Amino acid sequence: MTDDLFLLALGLTILGFLVPGIVRRLGAGRRAEQAERLRVEAAQRGLRLQVATGEASPGAVPGAVAAPPGALLYSGSSAGLAWTAQVEVDTDPDGAGPRRAWRQRTRLTFPGVAAAPGAFFLAMALPPGVKLPDPAAPGARGFLGKLADQAAEGLLDLYVGGTFGAEHRALVNAAGAARPAGPEGFLVLSTDASLAAGLLDDQGQALLAGLRQAAEGTPAAWAVDRFGLLATSEGLTFACQVGLSEPAALRGVAERVARLAVRVRSR
């Protein structure tokens, strides 16, 4: 009986070591099959797909952060403008069971539409019902106002880092940025007056607001609806906290963003 219990315990211990590895290999196999399916569907829609290895590509912008392993790297063109997209749909590898956290994100970039060097344009689509207070006059808010400004900068850093990448946090700051009027339900900050003028005239505002409808028919439409738009010297990026891994959904969103991008490019 003792020997039987010992063998049972030993067997369970060995399984404890083997099962996670087997599960990981099965998961890797499923991801490989999915990537191949997506690659075929992407090609049918005129898109190219690569799976990130975690290493920066040879043509990457200096200082750019490499896509995490397993991220889907799409490239294509819409309205005559080339674009790239980084799509992440994965679970936290350090989590377990119901505590495993989903990481989903899509960043769609048009490198041909850019802000001036050292400048930026940021538009944040706010959740429904959120209203922005009017900016206070400079110097009128005192010590408490300065504390609130510091808190706002901290929140902005979190938003920019999580949505567009930590490499943009140093550039995008509320201090020193203009807050031009944008469509209802948007917070806009900019240090590029020329680009802001092109994005925020009547037609530009209509196209920007219309990007909320880019979510229609996509998975987790509510998350796509709360997108961010950031222009830097590296290009114009549309980002949302959902992984648009299906080529049809991604191309549909890219077509909507391209309507705004091509208009600004042609000014």
Short mmCIF file of C-alpha atoms in Angstrom, two decimals:
data_model
loop_
_atom_site.label_atom_id
_atom_site.label_comp_id
_atom_site.label_asym_id
_atom_site.label_seq_id
_atom_site.Cartn_x
_atom_site.Cartn_y
_atom_site.Cartn_z
CA MET A 1 0.00 0.00 0.00
CA THR A 2 2.83 2.38 0.93
CA ASP A 3 4.60 1.63 -2.33
CA ASP A 4 1.38 2.28 -4.25
CA LEU A 5 0.92 5.67 -2.54
CA PHE A 6 4.55 6.53 -3.24
CA LEU A 7 4.17 5.71 -6.94
CA LEU A 8 0.91 7.68 -7.09
CA ALA A 9 2.54 10.72 -5.46
CA LEU A 10 5.55 10.42 -7.75
CA GLY A 11 3.32 10.15 -10.79
CA LEU A 12 1.31 13.21 -9.80
CA THR A 13 4.52 15.17 -9.20
CA ILE A 14 5.86 14.25 -12.64
CA LEU A 15 2.55 15.21 -14.24
CA GLY A 16 2.72 18.52 -12.43
CA PHE A 17 5.94 19.24 -14.30
CA LEU A 18 4.87 17.83 -17.63
CA VAL A 19 1.30 19.12 -18.01
CA PRO A 20 2.13 22.86 -18.20
CA GLY A 21 4.67 22.16 -20.93
CA ILE A 22 2.21 20.02 -22.84
CA VAL A 23 -0.46 22.72 -22.52
CA ARG A 24 1.97 25.38 -23.75
CA ARG A 25 2.91 23.24 -26.76
CA LEU A 26 -0.75 22.64 -27.59
CA GLY A 27 -1.43 26.35 -27.24
CA ALA A 28 1.52 27.15 -29.50
CA GLY A 29 0.15 24.73 -32.06
CA ARG A 30 -3.26 26.37 -32.00
CA ARG A 31 -1.71 29.82 -32.33
CA ALA A 32 0.36 28.66 -35.30
CA GLU A 33 -2.76 27.26 -36.99
CA GLN A 34 -4.64 30.50 -36.33
CA ALA A 35 -1.75 32.60 -37.67
CA GLU A 36 -1.70 30.56 -40.88
CA ARG A 37 -5.46 30.99 -41.30
CA LEU A 38 -5.17 34.73 -40.75
CA ARG A 39 -2.24 34.93 -43.16
CA VAL A 40 -4.31 33.35 -45.92
CA GLU A 41 -7.32 35.58 -45.22
CA ALA A 42 -5.07 38.65 -45.09
CA ALA A 43 -3.57 37.84 -48.49
CA GLN A 44 -7.07 37.54 -49.93
CA ARG A 45 -7.73 41.12 -48.81
CA GLY A 46 -4.44 42.52 -50.08
CA LEU A 47 -2.77 42.55 -46.66
CA ARG A 48 0.47 41.03 -45.41
CA LEU A 49 0.86 39.39 -42.03
CA GLN A 50 3.88 38.47 -39.94
CA VAL A 51 4.02 37.18 -36.38
CA ALA A 52 6.39 39.12 -34.13
CA THR A 53 9.35 37.31 -32.61
CA GLY A 54 10.13 39.99 -30.01
CA GLU A 55 13.07 41.41 -31.98
CA ALA A 56 13.02 44.81 -33.67
CA SER A 57 12.71 44.68 -37.45
CA PRO A 58 15.71 45.87 -39.52
CA GLY A 59 13.78 48.92 -40.76
CA ALA A 60 12.42 49.95 -37.36
CA VAL A 61 12.60 53.57 -36.25
CA PRO A 62 15.59 54.07 -33.88
CA GLY A 63 14.39 53.82 -30.29
CA ALA A 64 11.16 52.09 -31.24
CA VAL A 65 10.02 49.32 -28.92
CA ALA A 66 9.89 45.87 -30.53
CA ALA A 67 6.48 44.22 -30.73
CA PRO A 68 6.02 41.50 -28.11
CA PRO A 69 6.39 37.88 -29.26
CA GLY A 70 3.21 36.60 -30.86
CA ALA A 71 1.86 40.02 -31.84
CA LEU A 72 0.31 40.14 -35.31
CA LEU A 73 2.02 42.62 -37.61
CA TYR A 74 -0.18 43.59 -40.55
CA SER A 75 0.67 45.90 -43.43
CA GLY A 76 -1.48 47.20 -46.25
CA SER A 77 -2.75 50.37 -47.89
CA SER A 78 -6.04 52.27 -47.95
CA ALA A 79 -6.95 55.28 -50.09
CA GLY A 80 -3.43 55.18 -51.51
CA LEU A 81 -1.76 55.48 -48.09
CA ALA A 82 0.41 52.71 -46.69
CA TRP A 83 -0.24 51.59 -43.12
CA THR A 84 0.98 49.08 -40.60
CA ALA A 85 -0.84 47.56 -37.65
CA GLN A 86 0.30 45.83 -34.49
CA VAL A 87 -2.39 43.62 -32.97
CA GLU A 88 -2.04 41.96 -29.58
CA VAL A 89 -4.50 39.36 -28.33
CA ASP A 90 -2.99 37.28 -25.59
CA THR A 91 -3.26 36.34 -21.94
CA ASP A 92 -0.81 37.20 -19.21
CA PRO A 93 1.63 34.25 -19.21
CA ASP A 94 2.25 34.76 -15.48
CA GLY A 95 -1.43 34.47 -14.61
CA ALA A 96 -3.35 31.31 -13.84
CA GLY A 97 -6.94 30.14 -14.18
CA PRO A 98 -9.61 32.83 -13.89
CA ARG A 99 -7.01 35.36 -12.73
CA ARG A 100 -5.25 35.39 -16.10
CA ALA A 101 -5.54 38.88 -17.56
CA TRP A 102 -6.30 39.51 -21.21
CA ARG A 103 -4.07 41.94 -23.05
CA GLN A 104 -5.73 43.27 -26.15
CA ARG A 105 -4.59 46.21 -28.20
CA THR A 106 -4.52 47.43 -31.79
CA ARG A 107 -2.27 50.20 -33.10
CA LEU A 108 -2.85 51.20 -36.72
CA THR A 109 -0.27 53.65 -38.10
CA PHE A 110 -0.12 55.72 -41.29
CA PRO A 111 3.56 56.80 -41.46
CA GLY A 112 2.87 59.17 -44.37
CA VAL A 113 0.78 61.53 -42.21
CA ALA A 114 3.00 63.03 -39.52
CA ALA A 115 3.31 65.93 -37.11
CA ALA A 116 6.26 68.32 -37.20
CA PRO A 117 9.42 67.06 -35.45
CA GLY A 118 9.02 67.37 -31.68
CA ALA A 119 5.30 68.15 -31.95
CA PHE A 120 2.15 66.07 -31.48
CA PHE A 121 -1.60 65.97 -31.96
CA LEU A 122 -3.73 63.83 -29.63
CA ALA A 123 -7.47 63.17 -29.75
CA MET A 124 -9.08 60.98 -27.08
CA ALA A 125 -12.61 59.65 -27.59
CA LEU A 126 -14.23 59.91 -24.16
CA PRO A 127 -16.72 57.44 -22.68
CA PRO A 128 -20.38 58.36 -23.27
CA GLY A 129 -21.66 61.05 -20.90
CA VAL A 130 -18.25 62.43 -19.91
CA LYS A 131 -18.09 66.22 -20.18
CA LEU A 132 -14.91 68.26 -20.13
CA PRO A 133 -14.71 71.43 -18.02
CA ASP A 134 -13.61 74.62 -19.72
CA PRO A 135 -9.87 75.25 -19.27
CA ALA A 136 -9.16 77.72 -16.48
CA ALA A 137 -7.32 80.93 -17.23
CA PRO A 138 -3.56 80.64 -16.68
CA GLY A 139 -2.56 81.43 -13.09
CA ALA A 140 -6.16 81.58 -11.88
CA ARG A 141 -6.28 78.22 -10.13
CA GLY A 142 -3.58 78.56 -7.50
CA PHE A 143 -1.85 75.76 -5.58
CA LEU A 144 -4.74 73.27 -5.81
CA GLY A 145 -4.89 73.85 -9.54
CA LYS A 146 -1.22 73.00 -9.85
CA LEU A 147 -1.78 69.76 -7.94
CA ALA A 148 -4.66 68.92 -10.26
CA ASP A 149 -2.43 69.64 -13.25
CA GLN A 150 0.22 67.26 -11.91
CA ALA A 151 -2.38 64.55 -11.40
CA ALA A 152 -3.66 65.12 -14.94
CA GLU A 153 -0.14 64.74 -16.33
CA GLY A 154 0.22 61.44 -14.47
CA LEU A 155 -3.05 60.14 -15.87
CA LEU A 156 -2.08 61.33 -19.35
CA ASP A 157 1.21 59.42 -19.07
CA LEU A 158 -0.70 56.26 -18.15
CA TYR A 159 -3.10 56.71 -21.06
CA VAL A 160 -0.44 57.46 -23.67
CA GLY A 161 1.87 54.68 -22.49
CA GLY A 162 -0.88 52.07 -22.39
CA THR A 163 -2.55 53.12 -25.62
CA PHE A 164 0.29 54.20 -27.91
CA GLY A 165 3.45 52.95 -26.21
CA ALA A 166 5.73 54.14 -23.42
CA GLU A 167 8.11 55.69 -25.96
CA HIS A 168 5.59 58.52 -26.54
CA ARG A 169 5.10 59.58 -22.91
CA ALA A 170 7.96 62.09 -22.87
CA LEU A 171 6.56 63.87 -25.95
CA VAL A 172 2.87 64.06 -25.09
CA ASN A 173 2.22 66.48 -22.23
CA ALA A 174 -0.69 68.72 -21.33
CA ALA A 175 1.67 71.45 -20.14
CA GLY A 176 2.49 73.73 -23.06
CA ALA A 177 -0.09 72.14 -25.36
CA ALA A 178 -3.07 73.92 -26.84
CA ARG A 179 -6.52 72.47 -26.28
CA PRO A 180 -8.31 73.26 -29.54
CA ALA A 181 -12.03 72.62 -29.85
CA GLY A 182 -12.79 69.16 -31.20
CA PRO A 183 -15.93 67.14 -31.84
CA GLU A 184 -18.27 66.66 -28.90
CA GLY A 185 -17.05 63.82 -26.69
CA PHE A 186 -13.35 64.30 -27.50
CA LEU A 187 -10.39 65.70 -25.59
CA VAL A 188 -7.86 67.25 -27.97
CA LEU A 189 -4.31 68.38 -27.16
CA SER A 190 -1.85 69.65 -29.75
CA THR A 191 1.50 71.36 -30.19
CA ASP A 192 1.24 71.32 -34.01
CA ALA A 193 -1.08 74.17 -34.99
CA SER A 194 -0.95 73.40 -38.71
CA LEU A 195 -1.88 69.74 -38.31
CA ALA A 196 -4.60 70.59 -35.80
CA ALA A 197 -6.11 73.06 -38.26
CA GLY A 198 -6.32 70.35 -40.91
CA LEU A 199 -7.80 67.77 -38.56
CA LEU A 200 -10.28 70.04 -36.83
CA ASP A 201 -11.97 72.09 -39.54
CA ASP A 202 -15.62 71.24 -40.15
CA GLN A 203 -14.97 68.28 -42.44
CA GLY A 204 -12.07 67.03 -40.37
CA GLN A 205 -14.17 67.07 -37.20
CA ALA A 206 -16.94 65.17 -38.95
CA LEU A 207 -14.48 62.51 -40.10
CA LEU A 208 -12.88 62.30 -36.66
CA ALA A 209 -16.26 61.91 -34.96
CA GLY A 210 -17.23 59.37 -37.62
CA LEU A 211 -14.40 57.09 -36.52
CA ARG A 212 -16.68 56.05 -33.66
CA GLN A 213 -18.74 54.24 -36.28
CA ALA A 214 -15.62 52.37 -37.40
CA ALA A 215 -16.46 50.03 -34.55
CA GLU A 216 -19.70 48.83 -36.11
CA GLY A 217 -19.63 45.11 -36.76
CA THR A 218 -16.31 44.56 -34.97
CA PRO A 219 -15.74 42.49 -31.82
CA ALA A 220 -15.89 44.53 -28.58
CA ALA A 221 -17.26 47.54 -30.45
CA TRP A 222 -17.51 49.55 -27.22
CA ALA A 223 -13.72 49.38 -26.83
CA VAL A 224 -13.03 50.40 -30.43
CA ASP A 225 -15.45 53.28 -29.93
CA ARG A 226 -13.17 54.72 -27.21
CA PHE A 227 -10.19 55.01 -29.48
CA GLY A 228 -7.25 57.38 -29.39
CA LEU A 229 -5.61 59.18 -32.30
CA LEU A 230 -2.00 60.34 -32.00
CA ALA A 231 0.13 62.08 -34.61
CA THR A 232 3.88 62.40 -34.07
CA SER A 233 6.81 62.77 -36.45
CA GLU A 234 6.58 58.97 -36.93
CA GLY A 235 3.04 59.03 -38.30
CA LEU A 236 -0.65 59.06 -37.44
CA THR A 237 -1.77 56.21 -35.15
CA PHE A 238 -5.28 55.01 -34.38
CA ALA A 239 -5.29 52.85 -31.24
CA CYS A 240 -7.89 50.96 -29.24
CA GLN A 241 -7.89 48.47 -26.39
CA VAL A 242 -9.15 45.50 -28.37
CA GLY A 243 -7.29 43.14 -30.68
CA LEU A 244 -8.63 43.46 -34.23
CA SER A 245 -6.93 40.27 -35.35
CA GLU A 246 -9.40 39.38 -38.11
CA PRO A 247 -8.25 40.89 -41.43
CA ALA A 248 -11.76 41.92 -42.48
CA ALA A 249 -12.36 43.89 -39.27
CA LEU A 250 -8.93 45.48 -39.36
CA ARG A 251 -9.22 46.55 -42.99
CA GLY A 252 -12.66 48.02 -42.32
CA VAL A 253 -11.29 50.21 -39.53
CA ALA A 254 -8.25 51.15 -41.66
CA GLU A 255 -10.51 52.34 -44.47
CA ARG A 256 -12.33 54.67 -42.08
CA VAL A 257 -9.13 56.10 -40.62
CA ALA A 258 -7.70 56.54 -44.12
CA ARG A 259 -10.53 58.94 -45.04
CA LEU A 260 -9.21 61.34 -42.43
CA ALA A 261 -5.53 60.63 -43.06
CA VAL A 262 -5.68 61.15 -46.83
CA ARG A 263 -7.53 64.42 -46.41
CA VAL A 264 -4.85 65.80 -44.12
CA ARG A 265 -2.11 64.45 -46.39
CA SER A 266 -3.58 66.28 -49.39
CA ARG A 267 -3.77 69.69 -47.72
#
